[in-house]
Amino acid sequence: MTTQNEAILAASAQTAEHQAAPKVVSKAELSNYIGYKAQPTQWHQVTQAQIDQFADCTLDHQFIHVDPEKAKNTPFGTTIAHGFLTLSLLSHFAEQYSITIEGAYMGINSGFDKIRFLQPVKVGSNIRAHATIVSIDETKPGQYRVKTDVSVEIEGVDTPALIAEWVGIQLVK
């Protein structure tokens, strides 16, 4: 029988394994990472508190997001996260799946070439990201554009919450 401390240590080890720092790769290795499919990120539970805070930040207080009683009478039966909240969580997930070019001193979000919201995320849902590097181009000396295909999986749901083509810039010494 496992003691509570052993169970906590085992869970911590699994968490640490999934929260490994971004993979650091040399400039010479970059071509090997085109098509690189990262391991799925850790699950993240979307809470009503997060949804409410996002509504306050964006001033988007539509009832489907912030009023559990009214939301019960919708096809979803509960509140749902803002699509842009789910999209914003990509920054959190990227810490788990990104590669970092050796010597990088800054990363910049350059935007998205494509975003599609496919499935609403109900409050209490667990989500995680899947990512594949599509391209890595040196656009100027020491400036690399990394394009990544990302999808956000909802636990137990076949259709992803969203798919996106995300572009980032890494400035490298």
Short mmCIF file of C-alpha atoms in Angstrom, two decimals:
data_model
loop_
_atom_site.label_atom_id
_atom_site.label_comp_id
_atom_site.label_asym_id
_atom_site.label_seq_id
_atom_site.Cartn_x
_atom_site.Cartn_y
_atom_site.Cartn_z
CA MET A 1 0.00 0.00 0.00
CA THR A 2 1.32 3.43 -1.00
CA THR A 3 1.62 6.04 1.68
CA GLN A 4 0.24 9.53 1.09
CA ASN A 5 3.79 10.96 0.94
CA GLU A 6 4.84 8.40 -1.69
CA ALA A 7 1.77 9.28 -3.75
CA ILE A 8 2.59 13.00 -3.50
CA LEU A 9 6.21 12.36 -4.53
CA ALA A 10 5.10 10.25 -7.49
CA ALA A 11 2.65 12.94 -8.61
CA SER A 12 5.35 15.60 -8.23
CA ALA A 13 7.76 13.57 -10.35
CA GLN A 14 5.15 13.23 -13.11
CA THR A 15 4.40 16.96 -12.94
CA ALA A 16 8.09 17.87 -13.10
CA GLU A 17 8.54 15.58 -16.12
CA HIS A 18 5.76 17.37 -18.00
CA GLN A 19 6.92 20.84 -16.96
CA ALA A 20 10.42 20.44 -18.35
CA ALA A 21 11.97 23.64 -19.61
CA PRO A 22 11.75 24.28 -23.34
CA LYS A 23 14.14 22.20 -25.40
CA VAL A 24 17.27 24.18 -26.31
CA VAL A 25 18.61 23.49 -29.81
CA SER A 26 21.62 24.80 -31.70
CA LYS A 27 21.31 26.76 -34.94
CA ALA A 28 22.89 23.81 -36.76
CA GLU A 29 20.08 21.53 -35.54
CA LEU A 30 17.15 23.77 -36.54
CA SER A 31 16.33 21.97 -39.79
CA ASN A 32 15.89 18.75 -37.77
CA TYR A 33 13.02 20.40 -35.86
CA ILE A 34 10.83 21.29 -38.81
CA GLY A 35 7.92 18.90 -38.37
CA TYR A 36 8.84 18.30 -34.71
CA LYS A 37 5.76 17.20 -32.80
CA ALA A 38 6.04 18.01 -29.10
CA GLN A 39 4.55 15.88 -26.37
CA PRO A 40 1.08 17.08 -25.30
CA THR A 41 1.20 19.57 -22.46
CA GLN A 42 -0.13 18.97 -18.98
CA TRP A 43 -3.87 19.26 -18.50
CA HIS A 44 -5.16 22.58 -17.25
CA GLN A 45 -8.61 22.93 -15.67
CA VAL A 46 -10.58 26.00 -16.75
CA THR A 47 -12.37 27.45 -13.72
CA GLN A 48 -15.23 29.90 -13.35
CA ALA A 49 -12.86 32.22 -11.48
CA GLN A 50 -10.57 32.34 -14.54
CA ILE A 51 -13.52 32.98 -16.83
CA ASP A 52 -14.79 35.76 -14.56
CA GLN A 53 -11.35 37.39 -14.38
CA PHE A 54 -11.00 37.24 -18.15
CA ALA A 55 -14.47 38.80 -18.51
CA ASP A 56 -13.38 41.63 -16.21
CA CYS A 57 -10.17 42.20 -18.20
CA THR A 58 -11.90 42.21 -21.60
CA LEU A 59 -15.18 43.79 -20.47
CA ASP A 60 -16.96 40.85 -22.10
CA HIS A 61 -19.58 39.85 -19.52
CA GLN A 62 -21.93 37.96 -21.82
CA PHE A 63 -24.10 35.70 -19.67
CA ILE A 64 -22.89 32.52 -21.40
CA HIS A 65 -19.55 33.15 -19.70
CA VAL A 66 -20.41 34.64 -16.31
CA ASP A 67 -23.95 33.63 -15.29
CA PRO A 68 -24.15 29.93 -14.40
CA GLU A 69 -27.92 30.09 -13.77
CA LYS A 70 -28.78 31.59 -17.17
CA ALA A 71 -26.19 29.40 -18.88
CA LYS A 72 -27.98 26.26 -17.64
CA ASN A 73 -30.72 27.06 -20.18
CA THR A 74 -28.36 27.10 -23.16
CA PRO A 75 -27.39 24.14 -25.35
CA PHE A 76 -24.16 23.90 -23.30
CA GLY A 77 -25.93 23.57 -19.95
CA THR A 78 -23.26 25.59 -18.18
CA THR A 79 -20.95 28.54 -18.66
CA ILE A 80 -18.24 28.38 -21.31
CA ALA A 81 -14.83 30.00 -21.53
CA HIS A 82 -14.32 32.89 -23.91
CA GLY A 83 -12.61 31.67 -27.07
CA PHE A 84 -9.97 34.31 -26.52
CA LEU A 85 -9.34 32.98 -22.99
CA THR A 86 -8.60 29.56 -24.46
CA LEU A 87 -6.38 31.20 -27.07
CA SER A 88 -4.58 33.23 -24.39
CA LEU A 89 -3.72 30.04 -22.51
CA LEU A 90 -1.42 29.11 -25.40
CA SER A 91 1.20 31.33 -23.75
CA HIS A 92 1.02 29.08 -20.67
CA PHE A 93 1.14 25.90 -22.75
CA ALA A 94 4.03 27.13 -24.91
CA GLU A 95 6.30 27.01 -21.88
CA GLN A 96 5.90 23.23 -22.01
CA TYR A 97 6.23 22.51 -25.74
CA SER A 98 8.47 25.20 -27.26
CA ILE A 99 11.99 24.88 -28.51
CA THR A 100 14.46 27.62 -27.70
CA ILE A 101 17.30 28.38 -30.06
CA GLU A 102 20.64 28.33 -28.27
CA GLY A 103 21.66 31.91 -27.45
CA ALA A 104 18.10 33.26 -27.58
CA TYR A 105 17.72 36.30 -25.37
CA MET A 106 14.18 37.30 -26.23
CA GLY A 107 11.01 35.81 -27.65
CA ILE A 108 8.33 37.91 -29.31
CA ASN A 109 4.74 36.96 -30.13
CA SER A 110 4.33 37.89 -33.80
CA GLY A 111 0.69 36.80 -34.06
CA PHE A 112 -1.33 34.18 -35.86
CA ASP A 113 -1.72 33.25 -39.50
CA LYS A 114 -4.85 31.25 -38.72
CA ILE A 115 -7.19 30.75 -35.77
CA ARG A 116 -10.40 28.72 -35.66
CA PHE A 117 -12.58 28.16 -32.60
CA LEU A 118 -14.16 24.74 -33.13
CA GLN A 119 -15.64 23.67 -29.80
CA PRO A 120 -16.60 25.64 -26.69
CA VAL A 121 -14.76 24.89 -23.47
CA LYS A 122 -17.22 24.30 -20.64
CA VAL A 123 -16.33 25.46 -17.15
CA GLY A 124 -14.49 22.72 -15.26
CA SER A 125 -13.09 21.19 -18.46
CA ASN A 126 -9.50 20.06 -18.66
CA ILE A 127 -7.61 21.27 -21.71
CA ARG A 128 -4.10 20.76 -23.08
CA ALA A 129 -2.15 21.76 -26.15
CA HIS A 130 -0.61 19.76 -28.98
CA ALA A 131 2.04 21.49 -31.07
CA THR A 132 4.01 20.84 -34.26
CA ILE A 133 6.71 23.13 -35.61
CA VAL A 134 5.86 23.98 -39.21
CA SER A 135 8.82 26.18 -40.14
CA ILE A 136 11.87 27.95 -38.76
CA ASP A 137 13.31 30.76 -40.87
CA GLU A 138 16.12 33.19 -40.20
CA THR A 139 14.49 36.41 -41.42
CA LYS A 140 17.45 38.65 -40.48
CA PRO A 141 20.79 37.78 -38.90
CA GLY A 142 19.99 36.56 -35.39
CA GLN A 143 16.22 36.77 -35.87
CA TYR A 144 14.30 33.53 -36.33
CA ARG A 145 10.61 33.19 -37.17
CA VAL A 146 9.12 29.98 -35.77
CA LYS A 147 5.69 28.94 -37.04
CA THR A 148 3.84 26.35 -34.95
CA ASP A 149 0.57 24.52 -35.55
CA VAL A 150 -1.25 24.28 -32.22
CA SER A 151 -4.50 22.63 -31.22
CA VAL A 152 -6.19 22.69 -27.84
CA GLU A 153 -7.71 19.38 -26.80
CA ILE A 154 -10.64 19.17 -24.42
CA GLU A 155 -10.47 16.04 -22.29
CA GLY A 156 -13.11 13.54 -23.45
CA VAL A 157 -14.16 15.57 -26.51
CA ASP A 158 -13.24 14.56 -30.07
CA THR A 159 -13.25 18.05 -31.60
CA PRO A 160 -10.49 20.41 -30.44
CA ALA A 161 -11.42 23.70 -28.79
CA LEU A 162 -9.29 25.54 -31.31
CA ILE A 163 -6.64 25.21 -33.95
CA ALA A 164 -4.10 27.93 -34.65
CA GLU A 165 -1.03 28.68 -36.68
CA TRP A 166 1.11 30.73 -34.29
CA VAL A 167 4.15 32.76 -35.31
CA GLY A 168 6.87 33.71 -32.87
CA ILE A 169 10.21 35.43 -33.23
CA GLN A 170 13.34 34.46 -31.34
CA LEU A 171 16.20 36.95 -31.12
CA VAL A 172 19.48 35.05 -30.87
CA LYS A 173 23.02 36.23 -30.05
#
